[in-house]
Tab-separated table of C-alpha atoms in Angstrom:
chain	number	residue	atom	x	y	z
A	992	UNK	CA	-14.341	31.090	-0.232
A	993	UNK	CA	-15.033	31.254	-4.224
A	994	UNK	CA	-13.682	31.692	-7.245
A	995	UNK	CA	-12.885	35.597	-7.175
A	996	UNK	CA	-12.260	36.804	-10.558
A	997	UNK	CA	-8.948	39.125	-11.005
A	998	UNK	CA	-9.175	40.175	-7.789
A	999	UNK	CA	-6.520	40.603	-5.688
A	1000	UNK	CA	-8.153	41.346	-2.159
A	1001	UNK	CA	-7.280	38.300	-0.264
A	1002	UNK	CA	-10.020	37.263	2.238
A	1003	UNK	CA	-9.521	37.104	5.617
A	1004	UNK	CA	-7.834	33.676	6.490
A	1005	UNK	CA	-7.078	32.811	3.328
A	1006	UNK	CA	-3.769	30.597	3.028
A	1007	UNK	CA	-3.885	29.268	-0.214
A	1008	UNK	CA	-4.298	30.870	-3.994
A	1009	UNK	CA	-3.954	29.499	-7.897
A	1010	UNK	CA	-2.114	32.686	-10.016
A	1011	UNK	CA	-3.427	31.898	-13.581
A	1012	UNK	CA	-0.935	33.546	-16.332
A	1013	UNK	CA	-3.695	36.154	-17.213
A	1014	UNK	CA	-3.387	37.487	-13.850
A	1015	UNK	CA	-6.739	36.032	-12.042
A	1016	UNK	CA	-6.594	35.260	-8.551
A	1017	UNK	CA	-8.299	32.212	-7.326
A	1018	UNK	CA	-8.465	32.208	-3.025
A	1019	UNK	CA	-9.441	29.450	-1.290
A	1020	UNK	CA	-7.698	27.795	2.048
A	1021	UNK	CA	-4.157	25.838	1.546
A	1022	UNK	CA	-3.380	22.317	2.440
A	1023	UNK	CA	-1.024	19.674	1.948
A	1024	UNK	CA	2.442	21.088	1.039
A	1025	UNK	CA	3.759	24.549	1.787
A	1026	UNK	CA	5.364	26.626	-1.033
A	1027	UNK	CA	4.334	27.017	-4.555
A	1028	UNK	CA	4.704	24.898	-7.999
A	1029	UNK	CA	3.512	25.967	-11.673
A	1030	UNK	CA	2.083	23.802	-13.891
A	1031	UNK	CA	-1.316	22.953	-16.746
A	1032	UNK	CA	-4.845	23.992	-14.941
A	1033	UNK	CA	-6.877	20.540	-15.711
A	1034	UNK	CA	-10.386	19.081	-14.197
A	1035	UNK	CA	-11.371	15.704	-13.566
A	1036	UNK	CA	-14.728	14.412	-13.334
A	1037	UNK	CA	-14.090	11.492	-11.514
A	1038	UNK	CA	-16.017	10.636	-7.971
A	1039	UNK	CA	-13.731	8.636	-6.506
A	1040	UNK	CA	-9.602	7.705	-6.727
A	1041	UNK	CA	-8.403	11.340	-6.184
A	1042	UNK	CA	-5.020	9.084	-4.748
A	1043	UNK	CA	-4.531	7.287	-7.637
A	1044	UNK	CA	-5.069	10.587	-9.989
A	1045	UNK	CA	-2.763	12.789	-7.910
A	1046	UNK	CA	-0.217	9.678	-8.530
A	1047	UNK	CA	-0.509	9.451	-12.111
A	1048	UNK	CA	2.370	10.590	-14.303
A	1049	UNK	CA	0.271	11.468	-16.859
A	1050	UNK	CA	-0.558	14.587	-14.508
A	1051	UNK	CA	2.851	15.568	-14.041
A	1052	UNK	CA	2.817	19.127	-14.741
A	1053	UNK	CA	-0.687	19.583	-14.179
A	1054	UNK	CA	-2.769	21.059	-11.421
A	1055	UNK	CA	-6.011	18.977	-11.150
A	1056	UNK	CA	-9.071	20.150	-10.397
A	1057	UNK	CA	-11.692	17.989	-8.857
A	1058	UNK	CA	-15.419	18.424	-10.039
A	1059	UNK	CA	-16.354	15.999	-7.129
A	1060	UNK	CA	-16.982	18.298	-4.347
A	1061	UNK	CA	-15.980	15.894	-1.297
A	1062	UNK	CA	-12.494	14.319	-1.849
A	1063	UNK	CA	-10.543	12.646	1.541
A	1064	UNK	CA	-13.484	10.255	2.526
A	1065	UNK	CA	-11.244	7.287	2.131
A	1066	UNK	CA	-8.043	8.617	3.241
A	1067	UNK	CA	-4.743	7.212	1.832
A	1068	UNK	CA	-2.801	4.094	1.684
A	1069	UNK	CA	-0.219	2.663	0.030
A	1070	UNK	CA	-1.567	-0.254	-1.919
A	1071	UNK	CA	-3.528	3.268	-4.009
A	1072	UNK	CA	-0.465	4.602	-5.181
A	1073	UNK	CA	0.007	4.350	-9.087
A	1074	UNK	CA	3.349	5.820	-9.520
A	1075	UNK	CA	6.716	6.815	-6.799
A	1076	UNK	CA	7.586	9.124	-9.831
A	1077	UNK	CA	6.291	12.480	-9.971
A	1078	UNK	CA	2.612	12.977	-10.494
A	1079	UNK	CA	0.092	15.865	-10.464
A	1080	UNK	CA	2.137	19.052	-8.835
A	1081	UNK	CA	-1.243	19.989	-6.899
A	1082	UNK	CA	-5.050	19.825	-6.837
A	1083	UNK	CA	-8.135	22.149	-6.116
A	1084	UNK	CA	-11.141	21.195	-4.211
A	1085	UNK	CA	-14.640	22.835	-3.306
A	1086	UNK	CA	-15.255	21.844	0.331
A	1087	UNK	CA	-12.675	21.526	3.089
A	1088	UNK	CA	-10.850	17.609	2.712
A	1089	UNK	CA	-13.302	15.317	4.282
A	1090	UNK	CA	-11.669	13.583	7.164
A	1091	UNK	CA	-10.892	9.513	6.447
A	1092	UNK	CA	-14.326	7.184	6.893
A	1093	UNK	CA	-12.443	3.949	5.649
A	1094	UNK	CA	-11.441	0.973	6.647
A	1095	UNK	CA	-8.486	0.448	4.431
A	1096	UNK	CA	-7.236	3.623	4.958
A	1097	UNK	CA	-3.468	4.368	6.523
A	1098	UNK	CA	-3.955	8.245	6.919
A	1099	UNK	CA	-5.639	11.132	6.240
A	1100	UNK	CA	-5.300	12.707	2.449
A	1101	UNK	CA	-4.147	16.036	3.721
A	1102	UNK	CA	-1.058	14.467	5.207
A	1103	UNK	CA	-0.420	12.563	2.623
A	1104	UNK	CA	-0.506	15.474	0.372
A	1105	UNK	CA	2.677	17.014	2.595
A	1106	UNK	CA	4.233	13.867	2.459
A	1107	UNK	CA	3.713	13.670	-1.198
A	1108	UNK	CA	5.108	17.697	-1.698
A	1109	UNK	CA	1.450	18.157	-3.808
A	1110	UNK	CA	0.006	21.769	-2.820
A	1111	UNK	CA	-3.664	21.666	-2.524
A	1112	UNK	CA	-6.089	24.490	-2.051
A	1113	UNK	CA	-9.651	24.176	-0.759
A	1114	UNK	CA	-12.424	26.552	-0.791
A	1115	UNK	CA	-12.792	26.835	-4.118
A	1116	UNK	CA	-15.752	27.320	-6.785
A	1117	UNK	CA	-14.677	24.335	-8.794
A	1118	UNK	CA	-18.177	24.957	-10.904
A	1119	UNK	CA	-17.363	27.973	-12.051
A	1120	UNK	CA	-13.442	27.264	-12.443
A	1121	UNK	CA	-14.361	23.971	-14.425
A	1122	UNK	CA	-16.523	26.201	-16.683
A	1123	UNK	CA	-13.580	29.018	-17.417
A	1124	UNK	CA	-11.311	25.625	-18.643
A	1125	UNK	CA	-13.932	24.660	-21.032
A	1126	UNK	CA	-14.719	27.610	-22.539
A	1127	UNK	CA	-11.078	29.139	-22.513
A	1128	UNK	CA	-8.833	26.318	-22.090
A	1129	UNK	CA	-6.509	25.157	-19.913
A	1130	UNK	CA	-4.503	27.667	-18.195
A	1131	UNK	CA	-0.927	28.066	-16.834
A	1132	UNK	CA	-0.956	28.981	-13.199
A	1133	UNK	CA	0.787	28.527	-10.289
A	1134	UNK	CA	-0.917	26.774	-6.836
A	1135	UNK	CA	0.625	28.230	-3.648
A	1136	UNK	CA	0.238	27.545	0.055
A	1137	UNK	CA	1.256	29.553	2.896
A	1138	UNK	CA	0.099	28.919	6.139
A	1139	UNK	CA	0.671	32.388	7.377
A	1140	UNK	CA	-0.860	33.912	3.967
A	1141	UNK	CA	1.870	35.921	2.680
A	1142	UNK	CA	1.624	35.923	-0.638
A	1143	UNK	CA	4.008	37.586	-3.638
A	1144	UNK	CA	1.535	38.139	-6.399
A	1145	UNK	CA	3.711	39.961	-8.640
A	1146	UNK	CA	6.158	37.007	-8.486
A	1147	UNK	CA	3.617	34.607	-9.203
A	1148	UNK	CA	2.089	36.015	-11.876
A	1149	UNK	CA	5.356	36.240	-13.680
A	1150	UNK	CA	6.053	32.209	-13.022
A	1151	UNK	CA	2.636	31.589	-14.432
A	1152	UNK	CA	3.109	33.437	-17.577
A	1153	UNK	CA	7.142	32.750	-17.993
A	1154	UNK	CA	6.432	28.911	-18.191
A	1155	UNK	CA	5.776	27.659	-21.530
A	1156	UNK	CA	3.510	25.080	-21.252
A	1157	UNK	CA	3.112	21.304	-22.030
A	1158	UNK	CA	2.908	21.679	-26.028
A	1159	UNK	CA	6.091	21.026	-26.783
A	1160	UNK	CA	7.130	19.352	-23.248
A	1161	UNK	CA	9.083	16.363	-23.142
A	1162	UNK	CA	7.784	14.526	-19.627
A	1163	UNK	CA	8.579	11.333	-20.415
A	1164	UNK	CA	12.408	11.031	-19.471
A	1165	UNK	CA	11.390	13.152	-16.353
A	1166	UNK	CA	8.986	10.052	-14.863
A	1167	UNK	CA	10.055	7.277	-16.691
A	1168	UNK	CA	11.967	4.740	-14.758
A	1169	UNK	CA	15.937	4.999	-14.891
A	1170	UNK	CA	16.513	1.081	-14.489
A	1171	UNK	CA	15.766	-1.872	-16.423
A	1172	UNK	CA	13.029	-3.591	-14.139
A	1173	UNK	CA	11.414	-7.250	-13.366
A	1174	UNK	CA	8.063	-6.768	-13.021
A	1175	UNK	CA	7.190	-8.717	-10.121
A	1176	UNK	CA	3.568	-7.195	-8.544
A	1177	UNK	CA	0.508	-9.411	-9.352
A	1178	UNK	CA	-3.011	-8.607	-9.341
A	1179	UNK	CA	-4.743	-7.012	-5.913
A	1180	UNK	CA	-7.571	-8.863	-4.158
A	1181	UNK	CA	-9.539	-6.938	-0.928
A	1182	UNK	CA	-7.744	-8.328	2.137
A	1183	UNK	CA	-4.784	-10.387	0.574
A	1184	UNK	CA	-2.923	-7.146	-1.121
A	1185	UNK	CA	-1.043	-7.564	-3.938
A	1186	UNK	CA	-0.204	-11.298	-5.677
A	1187	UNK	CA	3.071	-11.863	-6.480
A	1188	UNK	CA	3.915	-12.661	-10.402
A	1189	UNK	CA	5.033	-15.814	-12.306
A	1190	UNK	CA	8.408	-14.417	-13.532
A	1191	UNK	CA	8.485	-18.093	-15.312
A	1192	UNK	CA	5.332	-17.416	-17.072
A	1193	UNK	CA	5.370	-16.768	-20.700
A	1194	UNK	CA	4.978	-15.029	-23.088
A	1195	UNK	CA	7.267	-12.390	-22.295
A	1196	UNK	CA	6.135	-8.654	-22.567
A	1197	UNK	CA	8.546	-5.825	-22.529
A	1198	UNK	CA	7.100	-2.933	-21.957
A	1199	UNK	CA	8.509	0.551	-22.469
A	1200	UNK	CA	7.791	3.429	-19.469
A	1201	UNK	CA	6.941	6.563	-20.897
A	1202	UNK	CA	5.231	7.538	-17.106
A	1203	UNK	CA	3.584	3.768	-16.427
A	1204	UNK	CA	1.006	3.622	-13.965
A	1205	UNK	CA	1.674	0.303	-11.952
A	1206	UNK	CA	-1.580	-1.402	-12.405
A	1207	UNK	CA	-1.131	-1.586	-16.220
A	1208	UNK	CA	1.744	-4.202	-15.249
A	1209	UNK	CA	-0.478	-6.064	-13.083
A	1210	UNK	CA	-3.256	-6.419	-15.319
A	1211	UNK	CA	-0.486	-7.396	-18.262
A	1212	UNK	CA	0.410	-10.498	-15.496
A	1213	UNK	CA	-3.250	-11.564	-14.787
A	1214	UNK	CA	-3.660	-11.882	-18.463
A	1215	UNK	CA	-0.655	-14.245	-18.279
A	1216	UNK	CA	2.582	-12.607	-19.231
A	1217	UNK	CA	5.518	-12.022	-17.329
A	1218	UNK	CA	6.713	-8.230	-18.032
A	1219	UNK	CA	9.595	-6.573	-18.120
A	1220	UNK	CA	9.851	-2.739	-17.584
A	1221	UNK	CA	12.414	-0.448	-19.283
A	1222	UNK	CA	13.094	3.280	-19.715
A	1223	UNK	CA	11.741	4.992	-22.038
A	1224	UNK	CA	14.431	5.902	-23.958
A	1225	UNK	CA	15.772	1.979	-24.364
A	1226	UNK	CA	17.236	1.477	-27.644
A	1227	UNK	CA	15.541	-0.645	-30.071
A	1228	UNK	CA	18.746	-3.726	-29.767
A	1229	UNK	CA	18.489	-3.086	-25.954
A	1230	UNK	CA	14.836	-4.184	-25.961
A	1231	UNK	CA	15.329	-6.959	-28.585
A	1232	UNK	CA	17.975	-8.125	-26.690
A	1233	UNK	CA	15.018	-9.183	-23.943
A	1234	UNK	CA	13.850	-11.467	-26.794
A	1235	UNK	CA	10.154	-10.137	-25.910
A	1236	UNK	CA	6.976	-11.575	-27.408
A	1237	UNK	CA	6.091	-8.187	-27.684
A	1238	UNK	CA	5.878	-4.871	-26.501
A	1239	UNK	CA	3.933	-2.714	-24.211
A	1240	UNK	CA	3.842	1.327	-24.882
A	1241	UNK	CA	2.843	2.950	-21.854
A	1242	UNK	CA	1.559	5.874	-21.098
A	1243	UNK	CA	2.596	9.381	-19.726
A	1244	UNK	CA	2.829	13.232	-19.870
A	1245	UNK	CA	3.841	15.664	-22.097
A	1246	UNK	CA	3.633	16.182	-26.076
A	1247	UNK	CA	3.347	13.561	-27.668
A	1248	UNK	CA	5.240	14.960	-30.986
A	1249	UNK	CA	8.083	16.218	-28.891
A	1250	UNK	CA	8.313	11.904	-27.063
A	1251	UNK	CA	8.467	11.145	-30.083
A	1252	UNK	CA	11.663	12.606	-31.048
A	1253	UNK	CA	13.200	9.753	-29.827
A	1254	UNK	CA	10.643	6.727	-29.244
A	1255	UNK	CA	8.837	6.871	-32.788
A	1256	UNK	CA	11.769	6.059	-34.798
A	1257	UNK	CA	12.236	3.014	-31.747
A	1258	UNK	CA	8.680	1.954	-32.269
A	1259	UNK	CA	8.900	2.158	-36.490
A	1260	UNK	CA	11.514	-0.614	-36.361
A	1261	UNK	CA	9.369	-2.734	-34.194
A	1262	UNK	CA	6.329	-2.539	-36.524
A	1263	UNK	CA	9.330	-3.658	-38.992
A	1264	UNK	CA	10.141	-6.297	-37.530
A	1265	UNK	CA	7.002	-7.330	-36.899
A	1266	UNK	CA	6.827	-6.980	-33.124
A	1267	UNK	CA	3.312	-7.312	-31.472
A	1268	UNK	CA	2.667	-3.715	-30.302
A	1269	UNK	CA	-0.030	-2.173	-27.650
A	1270	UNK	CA	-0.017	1.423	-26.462
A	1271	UNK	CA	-2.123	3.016	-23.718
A	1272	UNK	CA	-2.480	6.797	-23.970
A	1273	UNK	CA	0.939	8.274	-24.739
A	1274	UNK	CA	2.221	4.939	-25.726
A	1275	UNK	CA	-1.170	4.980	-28.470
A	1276	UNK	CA	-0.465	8.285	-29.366
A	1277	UNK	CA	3.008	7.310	-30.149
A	1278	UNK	CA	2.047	3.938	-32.047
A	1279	UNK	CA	0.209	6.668	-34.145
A	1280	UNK	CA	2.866	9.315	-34.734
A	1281	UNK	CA	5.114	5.924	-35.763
A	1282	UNK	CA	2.361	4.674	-38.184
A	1283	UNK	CA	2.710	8.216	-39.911
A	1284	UNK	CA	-0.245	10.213	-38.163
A	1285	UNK	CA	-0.565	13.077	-35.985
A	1286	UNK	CA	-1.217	14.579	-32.854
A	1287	UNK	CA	-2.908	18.017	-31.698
A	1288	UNK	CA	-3.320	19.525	-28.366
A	1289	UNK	CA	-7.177	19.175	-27.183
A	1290	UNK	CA	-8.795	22.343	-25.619
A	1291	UNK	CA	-9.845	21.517	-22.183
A	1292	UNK	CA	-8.690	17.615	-22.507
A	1293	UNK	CA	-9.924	14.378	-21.618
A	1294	UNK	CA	-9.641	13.195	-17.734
A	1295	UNK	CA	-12.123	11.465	-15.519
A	1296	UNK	CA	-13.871	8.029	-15.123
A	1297	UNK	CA	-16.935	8.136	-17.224
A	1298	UNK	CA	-16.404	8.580	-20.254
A	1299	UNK	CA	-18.265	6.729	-23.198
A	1300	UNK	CA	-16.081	5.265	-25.862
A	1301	UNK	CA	-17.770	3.409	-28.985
A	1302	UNK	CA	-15.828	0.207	-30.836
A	1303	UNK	CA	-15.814	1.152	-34.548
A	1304	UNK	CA	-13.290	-0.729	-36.082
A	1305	UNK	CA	-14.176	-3.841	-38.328
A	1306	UNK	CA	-11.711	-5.633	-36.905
A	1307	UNK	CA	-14.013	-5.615	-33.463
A	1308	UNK	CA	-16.169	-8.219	-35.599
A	1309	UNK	CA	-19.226	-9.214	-33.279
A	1310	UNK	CA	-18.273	-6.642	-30.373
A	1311	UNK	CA	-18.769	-3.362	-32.806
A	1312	UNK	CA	-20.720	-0.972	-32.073
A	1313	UNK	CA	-20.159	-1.966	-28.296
A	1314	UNK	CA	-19.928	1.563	-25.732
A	1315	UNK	CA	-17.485	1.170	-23.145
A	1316	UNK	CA	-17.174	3.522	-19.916
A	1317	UNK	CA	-13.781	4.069	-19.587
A	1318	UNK	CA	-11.346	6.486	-17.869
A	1319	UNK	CA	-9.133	9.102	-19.469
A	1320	UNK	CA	-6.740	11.412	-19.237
A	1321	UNK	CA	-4.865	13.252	-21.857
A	1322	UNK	CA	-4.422	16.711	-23.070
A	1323	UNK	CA	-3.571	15.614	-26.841
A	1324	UNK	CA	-4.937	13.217	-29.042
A	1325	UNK	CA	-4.614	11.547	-32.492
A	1326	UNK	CA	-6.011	13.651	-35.277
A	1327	UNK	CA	-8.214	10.848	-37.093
A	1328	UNK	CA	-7.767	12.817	-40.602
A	1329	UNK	CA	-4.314	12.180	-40.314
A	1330	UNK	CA	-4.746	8.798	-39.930
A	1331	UNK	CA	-2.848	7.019	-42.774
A	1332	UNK	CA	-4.116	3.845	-45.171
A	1333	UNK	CA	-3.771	0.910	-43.710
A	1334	UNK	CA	-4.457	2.424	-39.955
A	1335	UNK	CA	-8.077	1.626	-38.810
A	1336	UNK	CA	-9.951	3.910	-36.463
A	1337	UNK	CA	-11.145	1.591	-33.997
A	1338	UNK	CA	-12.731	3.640	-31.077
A	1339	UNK	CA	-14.796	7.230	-30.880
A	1340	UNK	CA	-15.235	8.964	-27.879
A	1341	UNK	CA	-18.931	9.466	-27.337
A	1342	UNK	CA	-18.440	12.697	-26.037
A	1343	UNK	CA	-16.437	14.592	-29.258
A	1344	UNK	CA	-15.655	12.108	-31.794
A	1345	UNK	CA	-12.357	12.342	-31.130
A	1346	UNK	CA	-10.086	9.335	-31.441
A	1347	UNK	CA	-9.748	6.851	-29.021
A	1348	UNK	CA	-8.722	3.623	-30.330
A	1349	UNK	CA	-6.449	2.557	-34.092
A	1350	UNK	CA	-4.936	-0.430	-35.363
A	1351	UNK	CA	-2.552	-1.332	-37.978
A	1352	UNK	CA	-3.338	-3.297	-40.678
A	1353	UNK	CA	-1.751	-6.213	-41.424
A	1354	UNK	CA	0.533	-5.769	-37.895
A	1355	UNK	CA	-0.626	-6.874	-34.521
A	1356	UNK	CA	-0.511	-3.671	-33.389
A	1357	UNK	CA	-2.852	-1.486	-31.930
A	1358	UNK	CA	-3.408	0.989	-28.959
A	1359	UNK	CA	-6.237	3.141	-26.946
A	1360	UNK	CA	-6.657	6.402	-25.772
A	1361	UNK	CA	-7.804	5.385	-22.746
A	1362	UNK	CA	-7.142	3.675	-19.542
A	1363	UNK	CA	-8.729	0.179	-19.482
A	1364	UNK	CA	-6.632	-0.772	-16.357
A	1365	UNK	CA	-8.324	2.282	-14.598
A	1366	UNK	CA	-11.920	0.126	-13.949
A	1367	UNK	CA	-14.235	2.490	-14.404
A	1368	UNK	CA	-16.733	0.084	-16.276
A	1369	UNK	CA	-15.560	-2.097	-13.889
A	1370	UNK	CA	-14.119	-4.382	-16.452
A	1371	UNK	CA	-15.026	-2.849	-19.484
A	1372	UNK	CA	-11.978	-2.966	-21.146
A	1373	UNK	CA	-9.858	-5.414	-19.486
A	1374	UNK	CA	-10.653	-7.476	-22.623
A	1375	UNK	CA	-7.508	-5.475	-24.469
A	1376	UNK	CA	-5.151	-6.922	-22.108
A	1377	UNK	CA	-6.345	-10.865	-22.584
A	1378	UNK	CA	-6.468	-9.673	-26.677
A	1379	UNK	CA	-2.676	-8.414	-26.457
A	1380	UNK	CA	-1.263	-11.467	-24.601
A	1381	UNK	CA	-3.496	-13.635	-26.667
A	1382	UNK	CA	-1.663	-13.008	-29.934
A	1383	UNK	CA	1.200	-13.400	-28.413
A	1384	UNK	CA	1.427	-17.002	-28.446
């Protein structure tokens, strides 16, 4: 199978299609779930944790190409799942799932995909799908799997251009967490699983779910603080109440500028008050919409595990000038000539100079566009978390 521009012969066998909004049909062989979901055309670069990406919330939304042509090597298990919430809606691969060659996995990816109720379609010219997204954007479309290959393309096509797309979405309240929570999962070590955390340790950390991946909690506990989780659209004397040493923004999908309805004027009163503030992704986009920047939808976005981010900032000291590898994801990001006096650019991606790091002056405060839990360096960036719980004391 291959990317078959606005055509709608289907190939012979074919049991799977994306329906972009323009009307291009992409063919390829279904998997995974049966039935059909809409949602933001993305790619990721990454060679390895498709599980962990298709259980992101960041991707909720957001059907997820994979520029890696072999994805289901290592299966699926449940120590690799980021998120219970809702994730990426679907994903698109070249060659046909690779059947499970690891010894920690529990299954193979296709049926975990069914379990899951993501839609994935194989078969496809990723290459030449990945290039339409860069030089046109990401599209809406719809991913849809039918094992018998009956297809309404009419009906499709209208879903993919009726759905009005993630500028402007509010995703947060959909996969944030409904409950107060006590963090209590520690850091993971190959053949013991998960620790279990200190809920007597201090300081304590309350941190905010705008879509939280799970091992941005963990890491917050091996750095020494005991965390507590709430939903993301806690009021500011609900989290005070917690008498936290500070406060965690997490990240998550969606528009920033439309989040931040409700969680910049939340955030504001914090930097008030004083409170020690970090933000990851969404959570540093909305730090930045609260210290009176702004934020503007990227053209193709950032999302993979190698991408090059430069330290800037003078408050870096010694470490500027210092390249990290680091992972991303995001379809927005913080316009840097927005950014107000007395907020410091701290990090450039390598890549397009956009903005990947600030901090506020005379606050501790600060967030990154990036994921430094992800590990892509391997470590990186775990140095944010020790910084964060460091100035906590």
């Amino acid at each position: 199978m291959a990317f078959l521009a606005s055509s709608r012969a289907q190939p012979q066998g074919a049991t799977g299609c994306l329906v972009l909004a323009d009307g291009t049909i992409v063919w390829g062989q279904g998997f995974g779930a049966t039935g059909d979901a809409v949602g933001e055309v993305c790619f990721n670069t990454a060679m390895t944790g498709y599980q962990e990406v298709m259980t992101d919330p960041s991707y909720a939304a957001q059907i997820v190409t994979f520029t890696f042509p072999h994805i289901g090597n290592v299966g699926a298990n449940a120590e690799d799942v980021e998120s219970r919430v809702e994730g990426a809606v679907g994903c698109i691969v070249r060659e046909e799932v690779t059947r499970q060659s690891n010894f920690r996995s529990e299954g193979e990816f296709v049926e975990w995909m069914a379990k899951m109720g993501k839609i994935g379609l194989a078969g496809v010219d990723t290459r030449a799908l990945t290039r339409r997204i860069r030089m046109t954007g990401a599209p809406n479309a719809v991913i849809a799997h039918d094992p018998k290959g009956k297809f309404d393309l009419d009906a499709l096509v209208q879903r993919a251009q009726e759905w009005p797309g993630l500028e402007g979405m509010d995703l947060a309240q959909r996969v944030s967490r409904e409950h107060q929570q006590d963090w209590e999962g520690g850091y993971w070590r190959l053949g013991q699983g998960y620790d279990k955390a200190d809920r007597n340790a201090e300081p304590h950390v309350v941190a905010i779910d705008y879509g939280s991946k799970d091992n941005i909690f963990r890491n917050l506990v091996k750095a020494g603080a005991r965390v507590t989780v709430v939903p993301a659209r806690t009021s500011l004397d609900d989290i005070m109440a917690l008498n936290p040493d500070g406060v965690f923004l997490s990240n998550g999908p969606g528009d920033p500028a439309a989040t931040g309805e409700y969680a910049v004027p939340v955030i504001k009163a914090l930097l008030d008050q004083d409170m020690p503030l970090f933000g990851i992704c969404l959570g540093h986009q909305m730090l930045a919409l609260a210290a009176g920047a702004k934020t503007a939808k990227m053209h193709q976005g950032h999302r993979g595990a190698n991408h090059p981010v430069q330290r800037v900032g003078d408050s870096w000291g010694e470490t500027r000038d210092l390249v990290e590898i680091t992972s991303m994801n995001h379809g927005f990001a913080v316009d840097p000539d927005s950014l107000p006096e007395g907020v410091e650019q701290t990090h450039v991606s390598l890549f397009d100079g956009s903005n990947c790091g600030i901090a506020i002056s005379g606050k501790k405060a600060f967030g990154v566009q990036y994921h430094p839990e992800a590990s892509p360096g391997p470590q990186d960036s775990f140095y944010l978390f020790e910084k964060f719980v460091g100035m906590l004391g």
